[in-house]
PDB file of C-alpha atoms in Angstrom:
ATOM      1  CA  MET A1244     164.342 147.945-177.235  1.00 43.00           C
ATOM      2  CA  LYS A1245     164.820 147.799-173.591  1.00 39.00           C
ATOM      3  CA  LYS A1246     165.565 151.543-173.277  1.00 38.00           C
ATOM      4  CA  PHE A1247     162.249 152.338-175.226  1.00 34.00           C
ATOM      5  CA  TYR A1248     160.327 150.094-172.988  1.00 34.00           C
ATOM      6  CA  LEU A1249     161.776 151.615-169.853  1.00 33.00           C
ATOM      7  CA  LEU A1250     161.036 155.108-171.077  1.00 33.00           C
ATOM      8  CA  PHE A1251     157.404 153.910-171.950  1.00 32.00           C
ATOM      9  CA  LEU A1252     156.926 152.645-168.442  1.00 32.00           C
ATOM     10  CA  ALA A1253     158.305 155.898-166.993  1.00 34.00           C
ATOM     11  CA  PHE A1254     155.804 157.922-169.062  1.00 32.00           C
ATOM     12  CA  ILE A1255     152.939 155.596-168.008  1.00 32.00           C
ATOM     13  CA  CYS A1256     153.791 155.672-164.424  1.00 35.00           C
ATOM     14  CA  LEU A1257     154.091 159.453-164.355  1.00 35.00           C
ATOM     15  CA  GLY A1258     150.851 159.812-166.042  1.00 33.00           C
ATOM     16  CA  VAL A1259     152.353 162.124-168.706  1.00 33.00           C
ATOM     17  CA  VAL A1260     151.070 160.171-171.792  1.00 31.00           C
ATOM     18  CA  ALA A1261     149.426 162.740-173.973  1.00 31.00           C
ATOM     19  CA  ILE A1262     146.987 162.224-176.777  1.00 27.00           C
ATOM     20  CA  PRO A1263     146.612 165.158-179.279  1.00 31.00           C
ATOM     21  CA  GLY A1264     143.445 166.966-178.922  1.00 29.00           C
ATOM     22  CA  VAL A1265     142.536 165.408-175.655  1.00 27.00           C
ATOM     23  CA  GLU A1266     142.706 167.080-172.295  1.00 34.00           C
ATOM     24  CA  VAL A1267     144.230 164.657-169.766  1.00 37.00           C
ATOM     25  CA  HIS A1268     143.694 164.974-166.003  1.00 43.00           C
ATOM     26  CA  ALA A1269     145.630 162.788-163.474  1.00 54.00           C
ATOM     27  CA  ALA A1270     143.016 162.355-160.750  1.00 58.00           C
ATOM     28  CA  ALA A1271     144.541 161.556-157.388  1.00 60.00           C
ATOM     29  CA  LYS A1272     143.994 158.180-155.796  1.00 78.00           C
ATOM     30  CA  ILE A1273     141.320 158.123-153.344  1.00 84.00           C
ATOM     31  CA  ASN A1274     142.021 157.048-149.746  1.00 83.00           C
ATOM     32  CA  ASN A1275     139.761 154.615-148.118  1.00 84.00           C
ATOM     33  CA  TRP A1276     138.853 156.641-144.909  1.00 82.00           C
ATOM     34  CA  ASP A1277     135.958 159.035-144.837  1.00 81.00           C
ATOM     35  CA  LEU A1278     136.261 161.804-142.245  1.00 88.00           C
ATOM     36  CA  VAL A1279     133.134 163.584-143.650  1.00 86.00           C
ATOM     37  CA  ASP A1280     130.363 162.716-141.244  1.00 82.00           C
ATOM     38  CA  SER A1281     126.762 161.595-141.898  1.00 79.00           C
ATOM     39  CA  GLY A1282     125.803 165.289-141.802  1.00 80.00           C
ATOM     40  CA  LYS A1283     127.965 165.839-144.856  1.00 85.00           C
ATOM     41  CA  HIS A1284     130.568 168.026-143.020  1.00 90.00           C
ATOM     42  CA  MET A1285     134.124 167.553-141.670  1.00 92.00           C
ATOM     43  CA  ASP A1286     134.383 169.512-138.509  1.00 94.00           C
ATOM     44  CA  TYR A1287     138.035 170.534-137.415  1.00 96.00           C
ATOM     45  CA  ASN A1288     139.647 171.751-134.122  1.00 96.00           C
ATOM     46  CA  GLY A1289     142.904 171.678-132.445  1.00 97.00           C
ATOM     47  CA  ASN A1290     145.723 173.331-130.563  1.00 97.00           C
ATOM     48  CA  SER A1291     148.224 173.613-133.466  1.00 98.00           C
ATOM     49  CA  LYS A1292     149.830 176.937-133.857  1.00 98.00           C
ATOM     50  CA  TYR A1293     148.843 176.598-137.455  1.00 98.00           C
ATOM     51  CA  MET A1294     145.284 176.759-137.029  1.00 98.00           C
ATOM     52  CA  SER A1295     145.038 180.058-138.991  1.00 98.00           C
ATOM     53  CA  TYR A1296     146.480 178.097-141.999  1.00 98.00           C
ATOM     54  CA  VAL A1297     143.983 175.365-141.367  1.00 98.00           C
ATOM     55  CA  LYS A1298     141.201 177.835-141.501  1.00 98.00           C
ATOM     56  CA  SER A1299     142.404 179.151-144.655  1.00 98.00           C
ATOM     57  CA  GLY A1300     142.747 175.749-146.171  1.00 97.00           C
ATOM     58  CA  ALA A1301     139.261 175.087-145.189  1.00 97.00           C
ATOM     59  CA  ASN A1302     138.121 178.298-146.926  1.00 97.00           C
ATOM     60  CA  THR A1303     140.070 177.165-150.098  1.00 97.00           C
ATOM     61  CA  TRP A1304     138.323 173.800-150.244  1.00 97.00           C
ATOM     62  CA  ASN A1305     134.946 175.359-149.509  1.00 96.00           C
ATOM     63  CA  SER A1306     135.349 177.727-152.189  1.00 96.00           C
ATOM     64  CA  TYR A1307     134.817 174.856-154.394  1.00 96.00           C
ATOM     65  CA  LYS A1308     132.253 172.891-152.391  1.00 92.00           C
ATOM     66  CA  LYS A1309     130.621 175.260-149.942  1.00 92.00           C
ATOM     67  CA  GLY A1310     130.351 174.312-146.241  1.00 87.00           C
ATOM     68  CA  VAL A1311     131.683 170.878-146.093  1.00 92.00           C
ATOM     69  CA  ILE A1312     134.739 171.883-143.873  1.00 94.00           C
ATOM     70  CA  ARG A1313     133.858 173.968-140.864  1.00 93.00           C
ATOM     71  CA  PRO A1314     135.270 174.697-137.389  1.00 94.00           C
ATOM     72  CA  TYR A1315     134.266 172.351-134.581  1.00 93.00           C
ATOM     73  CA  SER A1316     131.417 173.484-132.295  1.00 88.00           C
ATOM     74  CA  LYS A1317     130.003 171.715-129.112  1.00 87.00           C
ATOM     75  CA  ASN A1318     126.878 170.848-131.058  1.00 84.00           C
ATOM     76  CA  VAL A1319     128.575 168.546-133.627  1.00 85.00           C
ATOM     77  CA  ALA A1320     131.068 165.785-133.653  1.00 84.00           C
ATOM     78  CA  GLN A1321     134.657 166.491-134.147  1.00 90.00           C
ATOM     79  CA  ASP A1322     136.069 164.923-137.136  1.00 93.00           C
ATOM     80  CA  VAL A1323     139.592 166.219-137.510  1.00 96.00           C
ATOM     81  CA  TYR A1324     142.048 167.271-134.827  1.00 96.00           C
ATOM     82  CA  CYS A1325     145.118 169.347-135.542  1.00 98.00           C
ATOM     83  CA  ASN A1326     148.206 169.296-133.186  1.00 98.00           C
ATOM     84  CA  ASP A1327     152.016 169.822-133.381  1.00 98.00           C
ATOM     85  CA  THR A1328     155.148 167.758-132.938  1.00 98.00           C
ATOM     86  CA  SER A1329     158.725 168.708-133.315  1.00 98.00           C
ATOM     87  CA  VAL A1330     160.717 165.953-135.080  1.00 96.00           C
ATOM     88  CA  ASN A1331     163.922 165.927-137.095  1.00 97.00           C
ATOM     89  CA  ASN A1332     162.737 164.479-140.458  1.00 96.00           C
ATOM     90  CA  ASN A1333     161.622 165.784-143.685  1.00 95.00           C
ATOM     91  CA  VAL A1334     157.979 165.630-142.998  1.00 97.00           C
ATOM     92  CA  ASN A1335     155.912 168.717-142.808  1.00 97.00           C
ATOM     93  CA  ALA A1336     152.794 167.207-141.691  1.00 98.00           C
ATOM     94  CA  THR A1337     151.150 163.904-141.429  1.00 97.00           C
ATOM     95  CA  THR A1338     147.283 163.158-141.738  1.00 96.00           C
ATOM     96  CA  TYR A1339     145.978 159.828-140.218  1.00 95.00           C
ATOM     97  CA  SER A1340     142.898 157.950-140.986  1.00 93.00           C
ATOM     98  CA  ASN A1341     141.473 158.603-137.432  1.00 94.00           C
ATOM     99  CA  GLY A1342     141.257 162.215-138.275  1.00 94.00           C
ATOM    100  CA  LYS A1343     144.439 163.507-136.820  1.00 97.00           C
ATOM    101  CA  ILE A1344     146.709 166.093-138.540  1.00 98.00           C
ATOM    102  CA  THR A1345     150.046 166.491-136.854  1.00 98.00           C
ATOM    103  CA  PHE A1346     152.225 169.492-138.106  1.00 98.00           C
ATOM    104  CA  ASN A1347     156.108 169.335-137.755  1.00 98.00           C
ATOM    105  CA  LYS A1348     157.029 172.652-136.255  1.00 98.00           C
ATOM    106  CA  LYS A1349     160.808 172.061-137.040  1.00 98.00           C
ATOM    107  CA  ASN A1350     159.968 172.045-140.791  1.00 97.00           C
ATOM    108  CA  MET A1351     156.836 174.349-140.771  1.00 98.00           C
ATOM    109  CA  ASP A1352     158.530 177.120-139.025  1.00 98.00           C
ATOM    110  CA  LYS A1353     161.024 177.358-141.864  1.00 97.00           C
ATOM    111  CA  LYS A1354     158.380 177.853-144.393  1.00 98.00           C
ATOM    112  CA  ASN A1355     156.842 181.242-145.662  1.00 97.00           C
ATOM    113  CA  SER A1356     153.203 182.069-145.389  1.00 98.00           C
ATOM    114  CA  ALA A1357     152.291 180.437-148.644  1.00 97.00           C
ATOM    115  CA  GLY A1358     154.276 177.233-147.867  1.00 97.00           C
ATOM    116  CA  LYS A1359     152.416 176.842-144.513  1.00 98.00           C
ATOM    117  CA  GLN A1360     149.075 177.537-146.247  1.00 98.00           C
ATOM    118  CA  ASN A1361     149.922 174.790-148.881  1.00 98.00           C
ATOM    119  CA  VAL A1362     150.953 172.292-146.314  1.00 98.00           C
ATOM    120  CA  ALA A1363     147.496 172.903-144.265  1.00 98.00           C
ATOM    121  CA  THR A1364     145.320 172.848-147.419  1.00 98.00           C
ATOM    122  CA  HIS A1365     147.129 169.673-148.675  1.00 97.00           C
ATOM    123  CA  GLU A1366     146.570 167.853-145.244  1.00 97.00           C
ATOM    124  CA  LEU A1367     142.876 168.844-145.251  1.00 96.00           C
ATOM    125  CA  GLY A1368     142.699 167.357-148.820  1.00 95.00           C
ATOM    126  CA  HIS A1369     143.955 164.050-147.287  1.00 94.00           C
ATOM    127  CA  CYS A1370     141.165 164.363-144.763  1.00 94.00           C
ATOM    128  CA  LEU A1371     138.755 164.646-147.811  1.00 92.00           C
ATOM    129  CA  ARG A1372     140.086 161.244-148.835  1.00 92.00           C
ATOM    130  CA  LEU A1373     142.337 162.741-151.572  1.00 93.00           C
ATOM    131  CA  GLY A1374     145.649 161.134-152.514  1.00 92.00           C
ATOM    132  CA  HIS A1375     148.570 162.738-154.186  1.00 91.00           C
ATOM    133  CA  ASN A1376     148.274 164.470-157.671  1.00 88.00           C
ATOM    134  CA  ALA A1377     150.503 166.115-160.162  1.00 81.00           C
ATOM    135  CA  SER A1378     153.179 168.774-159.508  1.00 84.00           C
ATOM    136  CA  THR A1379     150.879 171.630-160.366  1.00 88.00           C
ATOM    137  CA  ASP A1380     148.408 170.636-157.587  1.00 94.00           C
ATOM    138  CA  VAL A1381     147.609 171.344-154.064  1.00 96.00           C
ATOM    139  CA  MET A1382     147.689 167.719-153.693  1.00 95.00           C
ATOM    140  CA  TYR A1383     151.181 167.213-155.056  1.00 94.00           C
ATOM    141  CA  SER A1384     153.263 164.862-152.878  1.00 92.00           C
ATOM    142  CA  TYR A1385     155.795 167.510-152.165  1.00 93.00           C
ATOM    143  CA  SER A1386     155.162 170.872-150.541  1.00 91.00           C
ATOM    144  CA  THR A1387     155.055 174.033-152.807  1.00 94.00           C
ATOM    145  CA  SER A1388     153.653 177.442-152.513  1.00 94.00           C
ATOM    146  CA  LYS A1389     150.528 176.622-154.418  1.00 95.00           C
ATOM    147  CA  THR A1390     147.414 177.604-152.409  1.00 96.00           C
ATOM    148  CA  THR A1391     144.729 177.436-155.085  1.00 96.00           C
ATOM    149  CA  LEU A1392     142.995 174.450-156.233  1.00 96.00           C
ATOM    150  CA  SER A1393     143.928 173.076-159.691  1.00 94.00           C
ATOM    151  CA  THR A1394     141.428 171.312-161.977  1.00 93.00           C
ATOM    152  CA  ASN A1395     143.020 167.953-160.882  1.00 92.00           C
ATOM    153  CA  ASP A1396     142.504 169.014-157.230  1.00 94.00           C
ATOM    154  CA  LYS A1397     138.737 169.742-158.094  1.00 93.00           C
ATOM    155  CA  LYS A1398     138.248 166.569-160.155  1.00 91.00           C
ATOM    156  CA  SER A1399     139.701 164.470-157.443  1.00 91.00           C
ATOM    157  CA  TYR A1400     137.440 166.046-154.880  1.00 91.00           C
ATOM    158  CA  ASP A1401     134.490 165.487-157.217  1.00 90.00           C
ATOM    159  CA  ALA A1402     135.541 161.724-157.630  1.00 88.00           C
ATOM    160  CA  ALA A1403     135.906 161.283-153.771  1.00 86.00           C
ATOM    161  CA  TYR A1404     132.589 162.938-153.045  1.00 78.00           C
ATOM    162  CA  LYS A1405     130.146 162.317-155.781  1.00 72.00           C
ATOM    163  CA  LYS A1406     127.433 162.138-153.195  1.00 55.00           C
ATOM    164  CA  TYR A1407     128.045 165.742-151.766  1.00 50.00           C
TER     165      TYR A1407
END
C-alpha cells in the first residue's frame, strides 16, 4: 500500500495523471512579478553577448502574441536589461523580478546555437511571468534545444496575460 501511495504521489506531483479521452496540459505556475509595462509592452536592452539570441527569443514569443516584447528605445521605459557574468556553477542564466537577465558565459559558450536560443527564449518567458513547464516546453526547468513554443507555453502565456 505504501509503495502504491508513493507512486500515486509521484504521478500527481509530476502532473502525468492521464484521463482517457481528455487532453491534459500542465500549465506553468505564474510568477508574481509583472515586467510588461502599462503600455502593454516589455522593452528589452542590454550589453550581453547573447543579445542576438534575446532578439530571436522575443520574435518567438511575439509570433504568438504580436508586439508585446520589443527592443528598448529612448522614447519608452526599459523593462528588461540583459548582461553577462562568468561563474562556475550549473546555471545558464537567471531572471530577476526587477527585470534583469544575467547570462552565465561559462555555460552559455558551451552551448550550440539552438541551446543558446532556448535559454534566451526561456528567460524571456520568466520576464513574461511564466514559471517552469513540462519537458516538451521552452519553459522546461532544464535547458534543451527546443526553440518553438509548445501548447503548454502558449496556454501559460495566455493564463499570465489574459488582459493582453
